[in-house]
mmCIF file of C-alpha atoms in Angstrom:
data_model
loop_
_atom_site.group_PDB
_atom_site.id
_atom_site.type_symbol
_atom_site.label_atom_id
_atom_site.label_comp_id
_atom_site.label_asym_id
_atom_site.label_seq_id
_atom_site.Cartn_x
_atom_site.Cartn_y
_atom_site.Cartn_z
ATOM 1 C CA UNK A 1 18.341 2.851 328.015
ATOM 2 C CA UNK A 2 16.792 5.680 330.295
ATOM 3 C CA UNK A 3 18.610 9.173 329.941
ATOM 4 C CA UNK A 4 19.210 11.233 332.931
ATOM 5 C CA UNK A 5 17.203 13.847 333.017
ATOM 6 C CA UNK A 6 18.611 17.573 332.913
ATOM 7 C CA UNK A 7 17.882 19.461 336.345
ATOM 8 C CA UNK A 8 15.145 21.728 335.097
ATOM 9 C CA UNK A 9 15.057 25.334 334.930
ATOM 10 C CA UNK A 10 12.776 27.801 337.123
ATOM 11 C CA UNK A 11 10.987 29.577 334.882
ATOM 12 C CA UNK A 12 11.810 32.716 333.556
ATOM 13 C CA UNK A 13 9.865 35.739 332.542
ATOM 14 C CA UNK A 14 12.202 38.118 329.871
ATOM 15 C CA UNK A 15 11.091 41.840 331.558
ATOM 16 C CA UNK A 16 14.625 43.648 329.061
ATOM 17 C CA UNK A 17 11.465 43.491 325.822
ATOM 18 C CA UNK A 18 8.697 44.439 327.353
ATOM 19 C CA UNK A 19 11.031 47.656 329.300
ATOM 20 C CA UNK A 20 11.483 48.753 325.554
ATOM 21 C CA UNK A 21 8.071 48.321 324.672
ATOM 22 C CA UNK A 22 7.612 50.773 327.762
ATOM 23 C CA UNK A 23 9.510 52.947 326.785
ATOM 24 C CA UNK A 24 8.507 53.257 323.459
ATOM 25 C CA UNK A 25 4.841 54.121 324.015
ATOM 26 C CA UNK A 26 6.696 56.655 326.461
ATOM 27 C CA UNK A 27 8.414 57.979 324.055
ATOM 28 C CA UNK A 28 4.925 58.105 321.539
ATOM 29 C CA UNK A 29 2.533 59.857 323.962
ATOM 30 C CA UNK A 30 5.678 62.556 325.095
ATOM 31 C CA UNK A 31 6.680 63.160 321.446
ATOM 32 C CA UNK A 32 2.557 63.130 320.678
ATOM 33 C CA UNK A 33 1.683 65.757 323.996
ATOM 34 C CA UNK A 34 4.411 68.426 322.661
ATOM 35 C CA UNK A 35 2.162 68.648 319.503
ATOM 36 C CA UNK A 36 -1.434 69.621 321.075
ATOM 37 C CA UNK A 37 0.299 72.398 322.377
ATOM 38 C CA UNK A 38 0.256 75.057 320.247
ATOM 39 C CA UNK A 39 2.152 79.212 320.264
ATOM 40 C CA UNK A 40 0.297 82.292 318.985
ATOM 41 C CA UNK A 41 2.969 84.035 319.065
ATOM 42 C CA UNK A 42 7.196 84.239 319.198
ATOM 43 C CA UNK A 43 8.208 82.989 322.131
ATOM 44 C CA UNK A 44 8.375 85.484 325.349
ATOM 45 C CA UNK A 45 7.941 84.822 329.620
ATOM 46 C CA UNK A 46 4.860 85.554 330.362
ATOM 47 C CA UNK A 47 4.003 88.447 333.343
ATOM 48 C CA UNK A 48 1.700 86.107 336.337
ATOM 49 C CA UNK A 49 -2.005 86.975 337.094
ATOM 50 C CA UNK A 50 -3.732 84.112 339.857
ATOM 51 C CA UNK A 51 -6.796 86.348 338.427
ATOM 52 C CA UNK A 52 -6.046 84.430 333.916
ATOM 53 C CA UNK A 53 -8.846 82.591 332.204
ATOM 54 C CA UNK A 54 -8.453 81.083 328.863
ATOM 55 C CA UNK A 55 -10.633 83.149 326.316
ATOM 56 C CA UNK A 56 -12.936 81.077 323.863
ATOM 57 C CA UNK A 57 -12.949 83.050 320.276
ATOM 58 C CA UNK A 58 -12.913 81.400 317.223
ATOM 59 C CA UNK A 59 -10.716 83.946 315.854
ATOM 60 C CA UNK A 60 -7.386 85.204 316.707
ATOM 61 C CA UNK A 61 -4.671 87.525 316.317
ATOM 62 C CA UNK A 62 -2.059 88.065 317.957
ATOM 63 C CA UNK A 63 0.604 90.401 318.174
ATOM 64 C CA UNK A 64 3.721 89.761 319.941
ATOM 65 C CA UNK A 65 6.780 91.896 321.758
ATOM 66 C CA UNK A 66 9.967 90.319 322.615
ATOM 67 C CA UNK A 67 12.558 91.424 325.330
ATOM 68 C CA UNK A 68 14.339 93.481 322.060
ATOM 69 C CA UNK A 69 10.534 95.772 321.769
ATOM 70 C CA UNK A 70 10.129 93.975 318.434
ATOM 71 C CA UNK A 71 6.646 93.919 317.528
ATOM 72 C CA UNK A 72 5.037 90.883 315.344
ATOM 73 C CA UNK A 73 2.149 90.364 314.163
ATOM 74 C CA UNK A 74 1.005 86.658 314.151
ATOM 75 C CA UNK A 75 4.674 86.318 313.589
ATOM 76 C CA UNK A 76 5.895 88.656 310.827
ATOM 77 C CA UNK A 77 7.881 91.141 312.199
ATOM 78 C CA UNK A 78 5.829 94.828 312.061
ATOM 79 C CA UNK A 79 6.246 98.715 313.012
ATOM 80 C CA UNK A 80 4.547 99.960 315.111
ATOM 81 C CA UNK A 81 3.041 102.262 312.677
ATOM 82 C CA UNK A 82 1.809 99.435 310.325
ATOM 83 C CA UNK A 83 0.589 98.483 313.359
ATOM 84 C CA UNK A 84 -3.616 100.229 312.994
ATOM 85 C CA UNK A 85 -4.308 99.450 309.826
ATOM 86 C CA UNK A 86 -2.855 95.276 308.941
ATOM 87 C CA UNK A 87 -5.035 94.214 311.586
ATOM 88 C CA UNK A 88 -8.001 96.236 310.802
ATOM 89 C CA UNK A 89 -7.646 94.691 307.206
ATOM 90 C CA UNK A 90 -7.757 90.524 309.589
ATOM 91 C CA UNK A 91 -10.295 91.841 310.975
ATOM 92 C CA UNK A 92 -12.542 92.982 308.587
ATOM 93 C CA UNK A 93 -16.022 93.061 309.071
ATOM 94 C CA UNK A 94 -16.046 89.963 311.988
ATOM 95 C CA UNK A 95 -17.459 91.261 314.991
ATOM 96 C CA UNK A 96 -15.433 88.284 317.241
ATOM 97 C CA UNK A 97 -12.238 89.128 316.920
ATOM 98 C CA UNK A 98 -9.551 88.871 319.827
ATOM 99 C CA UNK A 99 -6.054 90.727 319.131
ATOM 100 C CA UNK A 100 -3.706 89.081 322.003
ATOM 101 C CA UNK A 101 -1.115 90.265 322.803
ATOM 102 C CA UNK A 102 2.166 88.944 324.012
ATOM 103 C CA UNK A 103 4.174 91.525 325.985
ATOM 104 C CA UNK A 104 8.329 90.505 327.232
ATOM 105 C CA UNK A 105 8.188 91.000 330.517
ATOM 106 C CA UNK A 106 11.275 92.957 330.863
ATOM 107 C CA UNK A 107 9.631 95.157 327.608
ATOM 108 C CA UNK A 108 8.702 98.978 328.908
ATOM 109 C CA UNK A 109 5.518 99.704 329.767
ATOM 110 C CA UNK A 110 5.030 102.465 327.355
ATOM 111 C CA UNK A 111 5.888 99.597 324.553
ATOM 112 C CA UNK A 112 2.704 97.692 325.603
ATOM 113 C CA UNK A 113 0.721 100.296 326.284
ATOM 114 C CA UNK A 114 1.347 102.502 322.485
ATOM 115 C CA UNK A 115 0.396 99.357 321.029
ATOM 116 C CA UNK A 116 -3.111 98.898 322.590
ATOM 117 C CA UNK A 117 -3.501 102.584 321.930
ATOM 118 C CA UNK A 118 -3.118 101.360 317.625
ATOM 119 C CA UNK A 119 -4.391 98.513 318.676
ATOM 120 C CA UNK A 120 -7.879 100.386 320.523
ATOM 121 C CA UNK A 121 -8.747 102.623 317.059
ATOM 122 C CA UNK A 122 -9.750 99.224 315.085
ATOM 123 C CA UNK A 123 -13.754 98.773 315.162
ATOM 124 C CA UNK A 124 -14.945 94.919 316.515
ATOM 125 C CA UNK A 125 -10.992 94.276 318.287
ATOM 126 C CA UNK A 126 -11.894 92.939 321.403
ATOM 127 C CA UNK A 127 -8.287 92.537 322.913
ATOM 128 C CA UNK A 128 -6.995 90.465 324.852
ATOM 129 C CA UNK A 129 -2.956 90.434 327.172
ATOM 130 C CA UNK A 130 -1.059 86.945 327.494
ATOM 131 C CA UNK A 131 -0.174 85.836 331.448
ATOM 132 C CA UNK A 132 0.998 83.315 332.971
ATOM 133 C CA UNK A 133 -1.141 81.370 335.363
#
């Protein structure tokens, strides 16, 4: 006895699991690229400069002046009077030290110049100012 054939269903590709896998891979790449960017100083709104260049120096010291005009050395709050001695101890005998100043764009110009003056008193310290392109 012969049974009637069931009607054949058209072949289907179920794309929902594929979409889940693609979103998981996308999430992985987004999260991994977020950790590739390394913040040197505290978060501030840097001024923009069209001629900004990337500095390649092995040793960096970061001085941050935030919008409340608080000064931080390598993410540690510091008094501006102690800045010269602390930078001098960090520089030591190394001649290839770059001191980067991250100053918020709303900070008083005189405060940034005072920080720059303290850094320039340290022999062997090269001075740079962080900007955005």
